[in-house]
mmCIF file of C-alpha atoms and ligand atoms in Angstrom:
data_model
loop_
_atom_site.group_PDB
_atom_site.id
_atom_site.type_symbol
_atom_site.label_atom_id
_atom_site.label_comp_id
_atom_site.label_asym_id
_atom_site.label_seq_id
_atom_site.Cartn_x
_atom_site.Cartn_y
_atom_site.Cartn_z
ATOM 1 C CA UNK V 2 76.348 142.020 224.661
ATOM 2 C CA UNK V 3 73.393 144.300 225.231
ATOM 3 C CA UNK V 4 73.729 146.550 228.290
ATOM 4 C CA UNK V 5 70.993 145.471 230.688
ATOM 5 C CA UNK V 6 69.148 147.723 233.061
ATOM 6 C CA UNK V 7 69.031 146.132 236.456
ATOM 7 C CA UNK V 8 67.496 147.968 239.415
ATOM 8 C CA UNK V 9 70.192 146.530 241.746
ATOM 9 C CA UNK V 10 73.087 147.702 239.556
ATOM 10 C CA UNK V 11 71.502 151.111 238.890
ATOM 11 C CA UNK V 12 71.110 151.717 242.629
ATOM 12 C CA UNK V 13 74.777 150.849 243.196
ATOM 13 C CA UNK V 14 75.764 153.262 240.416
ATOM 14 C CA UNK V 15 73.430 155.915 241.871
ATOM 15 C CA UNK V 16 71.505 156.024 238.620
ATOM 16 C CA UNK V 17 67.712 156.434 238.580
ATOM 17 C CA UNK V 18 65.624 153.514 239.874
ATOM 18 C CA UNK V 19 61.827 153.020 239.883
ATOM 19 C CA UNK V 20 62.007 151.684 243.453
ATOM 20 C CA UNK V 21 64.568 150.535 246.003
ATOM 21 C CA UNK V 22 66.041 147.154 245.036
ATOM 22 C CA UNK V 23 66.035 144.369 247.578
ATOM 23 C CA UNK V 24 67.772 141.072 248.222
ATOM 24 C CA UNK V 25 68.609 139.242 251.437
ATOM 25 C CA UNK V 26 71.979 137.972 252.598
ATOM 26 C CA UNK V 27 71.783 134.155 252.837
ATOM 27 C CA UNK V 28 68.512 134.283 250.894
ATOM 28 C CA UNK V 29 68.960 130.670 249.797
ATOM 29 C CA UNK V 30 68.839 128.632 252.960
ATOM 30 C CA UNK V 31 67.100 126.686 255.639
ATOM 31 C CA UNK V 32 64.153 129.058 256.238
ATOM 32 C CA UNK V 33 62.869 127.914 252.802
ATOM 33 C CA UNK V 34 61.014 124.556 252.776
ATOM 34 C CA UNK V 35 62.149 123.952 249.182
ATOM 35 C CA UNK V 36 65.786 124.319 250.338
ATOM 36 C CA UNK V 37 65.181 121.873 253.193
ATOM 37 C CA UNK V 38 63.812 119.413 250.636
ATOM 38 C CA UNK V 39 67.067 119.549 248.647
ATOM 39 C CA UNK V 40 69.128 119.243 251.861
ATOM 40 C CA UNK V 41 67.119 116.166 252.926
ATOM 41 C CA UNK V 42 68.679 114.416 249.945
ATOM 42 C CA UNK V 43 72.155 115.985 249.693
ATOM 43 C CA UNK V 44 74.665 117.355 252.186
ATOM 44 C CA UNK V 45 75.631 121.019 252.063
ATOM 45 C CA UNK V 46 79.036 120.541 250.408
ATOM 46 C CA UNK V 47 77.529 118.309 247.707
ATOM 47 C CA UNK V 48 75.001 121.049 246.907
ATOM 48 C CA UNK V 49 77.833 123.600 246.627
ATOM 49 C CA UNK V 50 79.892 121.343 244.349
ATOM 50 C CA UNK V 51 77.141 120.138 242.017
ATOM 51 C CA UNK V 52 76.325 122.939 239.558
ATOM 52 C CA UNK V 53 72.779 121.639 238.910
ATOM 53 C CA UNK V 54 71.989 121.617 242.651
ATOM 54 C CA UNK V 55 73.726 124.941 243.322
ATOM 55 C CA UNK V 56 71.721 126.431 240.443
ATOM 56 C CA UNK V 57 68.446 125.051 241.780
ATOM 57 C CA UNK V 58 68.921 126.507 245.280
ATOM 58 C CA UNK V 59 70.237 129.822 243.918
ATOM 59 C CA UNK V 60 66.984 130.197 241.972
ATOM 60 C CA UNK V 61 64.607 129.137 244.786
ATOM 61 C CA UNK V 62 64.396 132.540 246.510
ATOM 62 C CA UNK V 63 64.148 134.292 243.129
ATOM 63 C CA UNK V 64 61.147 132.161 242.143
ATOM 64 C CA UNK V 65 59.441 132.712 245.469
ATOM 65 C CA UNK V 66 60.159 136.413 246.093
ATOM 66 C CA UNK V 67 61.435 137.783 242.772
ATOM 67 C CA UNK V 68 64.358 139.463 244.549
ATOM 68 C CA UNK V 69 66.280 142.123 242.614
ATOM 69 C CA UNK V 70 69.484 140.085 242.701
ATOM 70 C CA UNK V 71 70.434 136.419 242.877
ATOM 71 C CA UNK V 72 73.533 135.377 244.818
ATOM 72 C CA UNK V 73 75.397 132.272 243.830
ATOM 73 C CA UNK V 74 74.843 129.416 246.258
ATOM 74 C CA UNK V 75 78.217 128.459 247.655
ATOM 75 C CA UNK V 76 80.244 129.194 250.773
ATOM 76 C CA UNK V 77 83.205 131.396 251.619
ATOM 77 C CA UNK V 78 85.079 128.333 252.919
ATOM 78 C CA UNK V 79 85.542 126.710 249.510
ATOM 79 C CA UNK V 80 88.775 128.748 249.202
ATOM 80 C CA UNK V 81 90.487 127.227 252.276
ATOM 81 C CA UNK V 82 89.366 123.822 251.024
ATOM 82 C CA UNK V 83 90.874 124.479 247.589
ATOM 83 C CA UNK V 84 94.091 125.505 249.406
ATOM 84 C CA UNK V 85 94.270 122.085 251.060
ATOM 85 C CA UNK V 86 92.374 122.216 254.361
ATOM 86 C CA UNK V 87 89.705 119.625 255.057
ATOM 87 C CA UNK V 88 86.233 121.230 255.230
ATOM 88 C CA UNK V 89 83.350 119.701 257.164
ATOM 89 C CA UNK V 90 79.996 121.070 258.265
ATOM 90 C CA UNK V 91 79.060 119.397 261.517
ATOM 91 C CA UNK V 92 75.355 119.332 262.333
ATOM 92 C CA UNK V 93 74.608 122.199 264.760
ATOM 93 C CA UNK V 94 78.304 123.022 265.190
ATOM 94 C CA UNK V 95 78.990 125.047 262.064
ATOM 95 C CA UNK V 96 82.009 124.695 259.807
ATOM 96 C CA UNK V 97 85.233 122.900 260.733
ATOM 97 C CA UNK V 98 88.564 123.338 258.893
ATOM 98 C CA UNK V 99 91.489 121.072 259.676
ATOM 99 C CA UNK V 100 94.340 121.083 260.381
ATOM 100 C CA UNK V 101 94.395 124.560 261.969
ATOM 101 C CA UNK V 102 96.928 126.943 260.394
ATOM 102 C CA UNK V 103 99.240 127.924 263.253
ATOM 103 C CA UNK V 104 102.820 128.020 261.955
ATOM 104 C CA UNK V 105 104.944 129.024 258.986
ATOM 105 C CA UNK V 106 105.155 125.352 258.075
ATOM 106 C CA UNK V 107 101.353 125.090 258.007
ATOM 107 C CA UNK V 108 101.203 128.113 255.682
ATOM 108 C CA UNK V 109 103.901 126.663 253.406
ATOM 109 C CA UNK V 110 101.840 123.524 252.980
ATOM 110 C CA UNK V 111 98.850 125.445 251.629
ATOM 111 C CA UNK V 112 98.619 125.252 247.889
ATOM 112 C CA UNK V 113 97.757 128.418 245.995
ATOM 113 C CA UNK V 114 99.087 127.615 242.526
ATOM 114 C CA UNK V 115 96.289 127.185 239.994
ATOM 115 C CA UNK V 116 93.787 127.673 242.784
ATOM 116 C CA UNK V 117 90.900 128.430 240.445
ATOM 117 C CA UNK V 118 91.420 125.091 238.659
ATOM 118 C CA UNK V 119 90.121 123.475 241.865
ATOM 119 C CA UNK V 120 87.096 125.763 241.923
ATOM 120 C CA UNK V 121 85.785 125.247 238.395
ATOM 121 C CA UNK V 122 82.502 123.912 239.825
ATOM 122 C CA UNK V 123 81.813 127.497 240.945
ATOM 123 C CA UNK V 124 82.369 128.885 237.436
ATOM 124 C CA UNK V 125 80.174 126.088 236.020
ATOM 125 C CA UNK V 126 77.362 126.945 238.449
ATOM 126 C CA UNK V 127 77.624 130.648 237.533
ATOM 127 C CA UNK V 128 77.261 129.881 233.823
ATOM 128 C CA UNK V 129 74.273 127.646 234.534
ATOM 129 C CA UNK V 130 72.536 130.223 236.781
ATOM 130 C CA UNK V 131 73.087 133.029 234.248
ATOM 131 C CA UNK V 132 71.435 130.920 231.574
ATOM 132 C CA UNK V 133 68.406 130.323 233.777
ATOM 133 C CA UNK V 134 68.122 133.958 234.881
ATOM 134 C CA UNK V 135 68.180 134.935 231.226
ATOM 135 C CA UNK V 136 69.020 138.601 231.836
ATOM 136 C CA UNK V 137 66.022 139.193 234.096
ATOM 137 C CA UNK V 138 67.863 139.297 237.429
ATOM 138 C CA UNK V 139 71.563 140.045 237.995
ATOM 139 C CA UNK V 140 73.823 137.445 239.603
ATOM 140 C CA UNK V 141 76.137 138.349 242.487
ATOM 141 C CA UNK V 142 79.350 136.371 243.006
ATOM 142 C CA UNK V 143 81.119 136.510 246.366
ATOM 143 C CA UNK V 144 84.084 135.671 248.523
ATOM 144 C CA UNK V 145 85.103 135.981 252.139
ATOM 145 C CA UNK V 146 87.640 138.695 252.945
ATOM 146 C CA UNK V 147 91.237 137.594 253.558
ATOM 147 C CA UNK V 148 90.908 138.365 257.275
ATOM 148 C CA UNK V 149 87.603 136.485 257.644
ATOM 149 C CA UNK V 150 88.977 133.476 255.760
ATOM 150 C CA UNK V 151 92.153 133.572 257.866
ATOM 151 C CA UNK V 152 89.997 133.588 261.000
ATOM 152 C CA UNK V 153 88.308 130.326 260.023
ATOM 153 C CA UNK V 154 91.574 128.793 258.778
ATOM 154 C CA UNK V 155 93.442 129.591 262.003
ATOM 155 C CA UNK V 156 90.661 128.934 264.520
ATOM 156 C CA UNK V 157 89.496 125.780 262.708
ATOM 157 C CA UNK V 158 85.994 126.124 264.112
ATOM 158 C CA UNK V 159 83.538 128.794 265.321
ATOM 159 C CA UNK V 160 84.994 130.709 268.241
ATOM 160 C CA UNK V 161 83.916 133.203 270.867
ATOM 161 C CA UNK V 162 87.155 135.023 271.610
ATOM 162 C CA UNK V 163 89.229 134.508 268.423
ATOM 163 C CA UNK V 164 92.120 133.326 270.562
ATOM 164 C CA UNK V 165 94.333 131.756 267.893
ATOM 165 C CA UNK V 166 94.171 134.485 265.253
ATOM 166 C CA UNK V 167 94.651 137.218 267.846
ATOM 167 C CA UNK V 168 97.524 135.335 269.422
ATOM 168 C CA UNK V 169 99.178 135.230 266.004
ATOM 169 C CA UNK V 170 98.367 138.914 265.405
ATOM 170 C CA UNK V 171 100.144 139.893 268.616
ATOM 171 C CA UNK V 172 103.007 137.378 268.645
ATOM 172 C CA UNK V 173 103.998 137.045 264.995
ATOM 173 C CA UNK V 174 102.171 139.638 262.863
ATOM 174 C CA UNK V 175 104.512 138.997 259.909
ATOM 175 C CA UNK V 176 103.343 135.410 259.738
ATOM 176 C CA UNK V 177 99.707 136.510 259.707
ATOM 177 C CA UNK V 178 100.572 139.032 256.985
ATOM 178 C CA UNK V 179 102.086 136.221 254.948
ATOM 179 C CA UNK V 180 98.815 134.285 255.095
ATOM 180 C CA UNK V 181 96.712 137.427 254.426
ATOM 181 C CA UNK V 182 98.791 138.295 251.360
ATOM 182 C CA UNK V 183 98.347 134.773 249.995
ATOM 183 C CA UNK V 184 94.620 135.057 250.564
ATOM 184 C CA UNK V 185 94.454 138.478 248.897
ATOM 185 C CA UNK V 186 95.876 136.932 245.721
ATOM 186 C CA UNK V 187 93.559 133.907 246.050
ATOM 187 C CA UNK V 188 90.424 136.022 246.605
ATOM 188 C CA UNK V 189 91.291 138.337 243.688
ATOM 189 C CA UNK V 190 91.821 135.396 241.324
ATOM 190 C CA UNK V 191 88.670 133.705 242.570
ATOM 191 C CA UNK V 192 86.513 136.798 242.040
ATOM 192 C CA UNK V 193 88.011 137.387 238.587
ATOM 193 C CA UNK V 194 87.164 133.777 237.722
ATOM 194 C CA UNK V 195 83.567 134.436 238.836
ATOM 195 C CA UNK V 196 83.326 137.673 236.824
ATOM 196 C CA UNK V 197 84.708 135.962 233.737
ATOM 197 C CA UNK V 198 82.167 133.140 234.177
ATOM 198 C CA UNK V 199 79.327 135.694 234.285
ATOM 199 C CA UNK V 200 78.933 137.183 237.784
ATOM 200 C CA UNK V 201 77.519 140.681 237.200
ATOM 201 C CA UNK V 202 78.500 142.079 240.623
ATOM 202 C CA UNK V 203 80.574 140.787 243.513
ATOM 203 C CA UNK V 204 80.401 141.096 247.280
ATOM 204 C CA UNK V 205 83.220 140.487 249.742
ATOM 205 C CA UNK V 206 82.108 139.387 253.221
ATOM 206 C CA UNK V 207 84.398 140.799 255.902
ATOM 207 C CA UNK V 208 82.274 139.226 258.619
ATOM 208 C CA UNK V 209 84.989 139.264 261.290
ATOM 209 C CA UNK V 210 86.756 142.550 260.437
ATOM 210 C CA UNK V 211 85.048 144.154 263.422
ATOM 211 C CA UNK V 212 86.958 142.034 265.955
ATOM 212 C CA UNK V 213 90.152 143.937 265.098
ATOM 213 C CA UNK V 214 90.811 147.047 267.218
ATOM 214 C CA UNK V 215 89.972 150.068 264.992
ATOM 215 C CA UNK V 216 93.551 151.394 264.778
ATOM 216 C CA UNK V 217 94.696 148.009 263.384
ATOM 217 C CA UNK V 218 91.717 147.413 261.058
ATOM 218 C CA UNK V 219 93.343 148.730 257.887
ATOM 219 C CA UNK V 220 96.563 146.855 258.515
ATOM 220 C CA UNK V 221 94.914 143.454 258.980
ATOM 221 C CA UNK V 222 91.778 143.715 256.873
ATOM 222 C CA UNK V 223 90.934 147.010 255.149
ATOM 223 C CA UNK V 224 94.140 147.344 253.139
ATOM 224 C CA UNK V 225 93.688 143.853 251.736
ATOM 225 C CA UNK V 226 90.128 144.732 250.724
ATOM 226 C CA UNK V 227 91.496 147.804 248.956
ATOM 227 C CA UNK V 228 94.030 145.688 247.063
ATOM 228 C CA UNK V 229 91.211 143.388 245.966
ATOM 229 C CA UNK V 230 88.980 146.231 244.694
ATOM 230 C CA UNK V 231 91.933 147.682 242.831
ATOM 231 C CA UNK V 232 92.727 144.269 241.278
ATOM 232 C CA UNK V 233 89.098 144.123 240.059
ATOM 233 C CA UNK V 234 88.929 147.716 238.768
ATOM 234 C CA UNK V 235 89.515 146.925 235.121
ATOM 235 C CA UNK V 236 86.540 144.530 235.023
ATOM 236 C CA UNK V 237 84.102 147.398 235.658
ATOM 237 C CA UNK V 238 82.012 145.083 237.836
ATOM 238 C CA UNK V 239 80.279 146.636 240.885
ATOM 239 C CA UNK V 240 82.004 145.631 244.132
ATOM 240 C CA UNK V 241 80.304 145.615 247.538
ATOM 241 C CA UNK V 242 82.306 145.362 250.746
ATOM 242 C CA UNK V 243 80.335 144.100 253.739
ATOM 243 C CA UNK V 244 82.140 144.594 257.007
ATOM 244 C CA UNK V 245 80.495 144.111 260.387
ATOM 245 C CA UNK V 246 81.919 146.802 262.578
ATOM 246 C CA UNK V 247 80.069 150.093 262.412
ATOM 247 C CA UNK V 248 80.445 153.526 260.883
ATOM 248 C CA UNK V 249 84.094 153.855 261.692
ATOM 249 C CA UNK V 250 84.853 150.925 259.389
ATOM 250 C CA UNK V 251 82.632 152.355 256.644
ATOM 251 C CA UNK V 252 84.687 155.540 256.796
ATOM 252 C CA UNK V 253 87.939 153.618 256.761
ATOM 253 C CA UNK V 254 86.757 151.832 253.586
ATOM 254 C CA UNK V 255 85.603 155.097 252.005
ATOM 255 C CA UNK V 256 88.637 155.359 249.714
ATOM 256 C CA UNK V 257 88.627 151.628 248.908
ATOM 257 C CA UNK V 258 87.129 152.116 245.470
ATOM 258 C CA UNK V 259 84.171 149.919 246.475
ATOM 259 C CA UNK V 260 80.942 150.843 244.697
ATOM 260 C CA UNK V 261 78.800 149.889 247.687
ATOM 261 C CA UNK V 262 79.389 149.399 251.401
ATOM 262 C CA UNK V 263 77.305 146.974 253.473
ATOM 263 C CA UNK V 264 75.907 148.452 256.688
ATOM 264 C CA UNK V 265 75.472 146.075 259.629
ATOM 265 C CA UNK V 266 72.356 146.139 261.828
ATOM 266 C CA UNK V 267 74.172 147.617 264.836
ATOM 267 C CA UNK V 268 74.793 150.805 262.874
ATOM 268 C CA UNK V 269 72.279 153.647 262.568
ATOM 269 C CA UNK V 270 71.476 153.976 258.856
ATOM 270 C CA UNK V 271 70.828 157.734 259.057
ATOM 271 C CA UNK V 272 74.242 158.312 260.562
ATOM 272 C CA UNK V 273 75.791 155.892 258.070
ATOM 273 C CA UNK V 274 74.283 157.882 255.204
ATOM 274 C CA UNK V 275 75.479 161.197 256.629
ATOM 275 C CA UNK V 276 79.013 159.995 257.181
ATOM 276 C CA UNK V 277 79.525 157.472 254.367
ATOM 277 C CA UNK V 278 76.679 157.917 251.853
ATOM 278 C CA UNK V 279 78.814 160.232 249.726
ATOM 279 C CA UNK V 280 81.622 157.664 249.615
ATOM 280 C CA UNK V 281 79.634 154.806 248.059
ATOM 281 C CA UNK V 282 76.124 153.389 247.724
ATOM 282 C CA UNK V 283 74.916 151.745 250.941
ATOM 283 C CA UNK V 284 73.314 148.351 251.502
ATOM 284 C CA UNK V 285 71.308 147.214 254.496
ATOM 285 C CA UNK V 286 70.478 147.139 257.312
ATOM 286 C CA UNK V 287 67.426 145.614 258.984
ATOM 287 C CA UNK V 288 68.249 143.630 262.136
ATOM 288 C CA UNK V 289 67.727 140.007 260.966
ATOM 289 C CA UNK V 290 65.909 139.118 264.217
ATOM 290 C CA UNK V 291 63.215 141.728 263.501
ATOM 291 C CA UNK V 292 61.833 139.048 261.172
ATOM 292 C CA UNK V 293 60.797 137.075 264.282
ATOM 293 C CA UNK V 294 58.740 140.097 265.317
ATOM 294 C CA UNK V 295 55.212 141.389 264.892
ATOM 295 C CA UNK V 296 54.257 142.648 261.432
ATOM 296 C CA UNK V 297 53.613 146.106 262.789
ATOM 297 C CA UNK V 298 57.199 146.307 263.999
ATOM 298 C CA UNK V 299 58.659 144.739 260.838
ATOM 299 C CA UNK V 300 56.855 147.450 258.874
ATOM 300 C CA UNK V 301 57.835 150.279 261.196
ATOM 301 C CA UNK V 302 61.538 149.351 261.149
ATOM 302 C CA UNK V 303 61.586 148.792 257.383
ATOM 303 C CA UNK V 304 59.955 152.152 256.682
ATOM 304 C CA UNK V 305 62.455 153.829 259.011
ATOM 305 C CA UNK V 306 65.374 152.556 256.907
ATOM 306 C CA UNK V 307 63.745 153.442 253.587
ATOM 307 C CA UNK V 308 62.944 156.968 254.795
ATOM 308 C CA UNK V 309 66.645 157.635 255.339
ATOM 309 C CA UNK V 310 66.980 157.630 251.533
ATOM 310 C CA UNK V 311 63.516 158.985 250.637
ATOM 311 C CA UNK V 312 63.358 156.865 247.508
ATOM 312 C CA UNK V 313 66.633 158.218 246.136
ATOM 313 C CA UNK V 314 69.083 155.968 244.328
ATOM 314 C CA UNK V 315 72.197 154.764 246.141
ATOM 315 C CA UNK V 316 70.508 152.314 248.510
ATOM 316 C CA UNK V 317 69.983 148.557 248.223
ATOM 317 C CA UNK V 318 67.650 147.218 250.900
ATOM 318 C CA UNK V 319 68.974 144.164 252.754
ATOM 319 C CA UNK V 320 69.294 142.780 256.234
ATOM 320 C CA UNK V 321 72.236 143.924 258.329
ATOM 321 C CA UNK V 322 73.574 140.317 258.313
ATOM 322 C CA UNK V 323 72.372 136.932 257.021
ATOM 323 C CA UNK V 324 68.816 135.672 257.504
ATOM 324 C CA UNK V 325 68.441 133.131 260.327
ATOM 325 C CA UNK V 326 67.419 129.526 259.585
ATOM 326 C CA UNK V 327 64.102 129.504 261.462
ATOM 327 C CA UNK V 328 62.578 132.801 260.290
ATOM 328 C CA UNK V 329 58.912 132.355 259.238
ATOM 329 C CA UNK V 330 58.721 132.501 255.429
ATOM 330 C CA UNK V 331 55.517 134.558 255.608
ATOM 331 C CA UNK V 332 57.371 137.314 257.422
ATOM 332 C CA UNK V 333 59.880 137.437 254.559
ATOM 333 C CA UNK V 334 56.996 137.819 252.074
ATOM 334 C CA UNK V 335 55.602 140.587 254.243
ATOM 335 C CA UNK V 336 58.999 142.323 254.299
ATOM 336 C CA UNK V 337 59.331 142.075 250.516
ATOM 337 C CA UNK V 338 55.863 143.585 249.977
ATOM 338 C CA UNK V 339 56.556 146.334 252.502
ATOM 339 C CA UNK V 340 59.835 147.341 250.850
ATOM 340 C CA UNK V 341 58.208 147.466 247.414
ATOM 341 C CA UNK V 342 55.098 149.398 248.450
ATOM 342 C CA UNK V 343 56.949 151.838 250.678
ATOM 343 C CA UNK V 344 59.738 152.615 248.260
ATOM 344 C CA UNK V 345 57.287 153.274 245.412
ATOM 345 C CA UNK V 346 55.351 155.662 247.694
ATOM 346 C CA UNK V 347 58.549 157.445 248.725
ATOM 347 C CA UNK V 348 59.573 157.779 245.078
ATOM 348 C CA UNK V 349 56.259 159.412 244.210
ATOM 349 C CA UNK V 350 56.416 161.716 247.201
ATOM 350 C CA UNK V 351 59.957 162.960 246.628
ATOM 351 C CA UNK V 352 60.355 162.873 242.845
HETATM 352 O O1 LIG Q 423 73.552 134.438 250.590
HETATM 353 C C1 LIG Q 423 73.307 133.355 250.027
HETATM 354 O O2 LIG Q 423 72.152 132.874 249.933
HETATM 355 C C2 LIG Q 423 74.434 132.628 249.327
HETATM 356 C C3 LIG Q 423 75.032 131.573 250.044
HETATM 357 C C4 LIG Q 423 75.980 131.790 251.204
HETATM 358 C C5 LIG Q 423 76.173 130.776 252.171
HETATM 359 N N1 LIG Q 423 77.205 131.156 252.979
HETATM 360 C C6 LIG Q 423 75.410 129.536 252.241
HETATM 361 C C7 LIG Q 423 75.416 128.751 253.484
HETATM 362 C C8 LIG Q 423 76.865 132.831 251.493
HETATM 363 C C9 LIG Q 423 77.029 134.171 250.817
HETATM 364 C C10 LIG Q 423 77.640 132.413 252.630
HETATM 365 C C11 LIG Q 423 78.715 133.216 253.211
HETATM 366 C C12 LIG Q 423 79.328 132.805 254.470
HETATM 367 N N2 LIG Q 423 79.600 131.542 254.900
HETATM 368 C C13 LIG Q 423 79.844 133.719 255.405
HETATM 369 C C14 LIG Q 423 79.869 135.212 255.285
HETATM 370 C C15 LIG Q 423 78.555 135.823 255.514
HETATM 371 C C16 LIG Q 423 78.080 135.795 256.928
HETATM 372 O O3 LIG Q 423 76.947 135.331 257.120
HETATM 373 O O4 LIG Q 423 78.803 136.263 257.803
HETATM 374 C C17 LIG Q 423 80.385 132.968 256.466
HETATM 375 C C18 LIG Q 423 81.032 133.505 257.720
HETATM 376 C C19 LIG Q 423 80.230 131.589 256.122
HETATM 377 C C20 LIG Q 423 80.698 130.407 256.895
HETATM 378 C C21 LIG Q 423 79.591 129.506 257.224
HETATM 379 N N3 LIG Q 423 78.940 128.698 256.322
HETATM 380 C C22 LIG Q 423 79.016 129.306 258.490
HETATM 381 C C23 LIG Q 423 79.426 130.014 259.770
HETATM 382 C C24 LIG Q 423 78.004 128.347 258.338
HETATM 383 C C25 LIG Q 423 77.183 127.679 259.395
HETATM 384 C C26 LIG Q 423 76.171 128.602 259.924
HETATM 385 C C27 LIG Q 423 74.826 127.963 259.846
HETATM 386 O O5 LIG Q 423 73.893 128.733 259.569
HETATM 387 O O6 LIG Q 423 74.716 126.739 260.047
HETATM 388 C C28 LIG Q 423 77.944 128.014 256.969
HETATM 389 C C29 LIG Q 423 77.005 127.060 256.338
HETATM 390 C C30 LIG Q 423 76.104 127.623 255.290
HETATM 391 N N4 LIG Q 423 76.494 128.462 254.283
HETATM 392 C C31 LIG Q 423 74.713 127.344 255.153
HETATM 393 C C32 LIG Q 423 74.286 128.042 254.017
HETATM 394 C C33 LIG Q 423 72.907 128.034 253.410
HETATM 395 C C34 LIG Q 423 73.892 126.389 256.026
HETATM 396 C C35 LIG Q 423 74.200 125.018 255.577
HETATM 397 C C36 LIG Q 423 73.071 124.037 255.741
HETATM 398 O O7 LIG Q 423 72.255 123.921 254.823
HETATM 399 O O8 LIG Q 423 73.051 123.360 256.763
#
């Protein structure tokens, strides 16, 4: 196959780019009226499991904003479901997984053999999206991290204090390690399936890694991420690790072999670049709620992030976490225009 030149991939590889690439975490979603129209007819899980529908909503933000990367429409929780838990999305309550995983017996009942055979709808959607994108825009596949998946599997529902997973961490760490090791194998196989189906980059969401005390982060999350990147090495597919938890976590993931590290919005991008920019490309990190703000401030904050890199390669512009469901679409258009105009200007100034 012909080697394509994608701005997103070139920035990750720190190769020359004509401007800073941009995509938005959760770019397919409820802030888009065309997404709402699909959801009026089909529930969320049906959209995920029907390749034609998943393809349609994956492409919606690309049509509207011409982002520099598409991300497959799916959810991190399809893995626990394929392992045997019941997955529901309750209106206004977020995801629910049942039964909760609390004991060795619960873990033994999870089924991991031939896991990817229960996720073929994801591979089918990837093939369909690639066909539609036709080499114009790269497609990102993704998974949750083992720790983040374990959090949902053990808690069963959204939580404030992470009581059940932390209780397990501090009463029977070996049992938690057993589940995390299973998930590390599952996530690796799942991402390999996505790469083989046509995903041109992958991102692992370690959304809850930051709830672990820093001295235990590698043991319960980071080391599993490192195993996953090393399992993917031979596929030569760019890997991004997104962990919410600040510069200290970026540094801890510095030797992970990841090509890019996601920077959350609570982290100062200038400091992140100084301390971790030499370890990998960086992605981020506009505070998602800035998109509720005045245009003047959206522009000011966007320029501030872009100026950290001065138009140099090695940065993918994104939010510092997923876009919120009620963000005005016009503000997203304004952000997209601002990133494009500003990064071209910075390129000209510094090249
Ligand atoms: O980025 C994209 O556009 C791709 C699609 C995507 C979704 N979920 C679609 C989705 C991705 C990459 C995810 C990842 C995901 N899912 C994460 C990790 C990233 C993060 O934001 O931290 C997590 C923790 C989940 C679990 C999950 N799924 C939650 C907590 C929720 C409910 C939150 C909410 O906004 O209601 C979901 C549901 C979900 N996943 C929606 C979408 C578009 C909303 C479903 C709807 O249409 O009602």
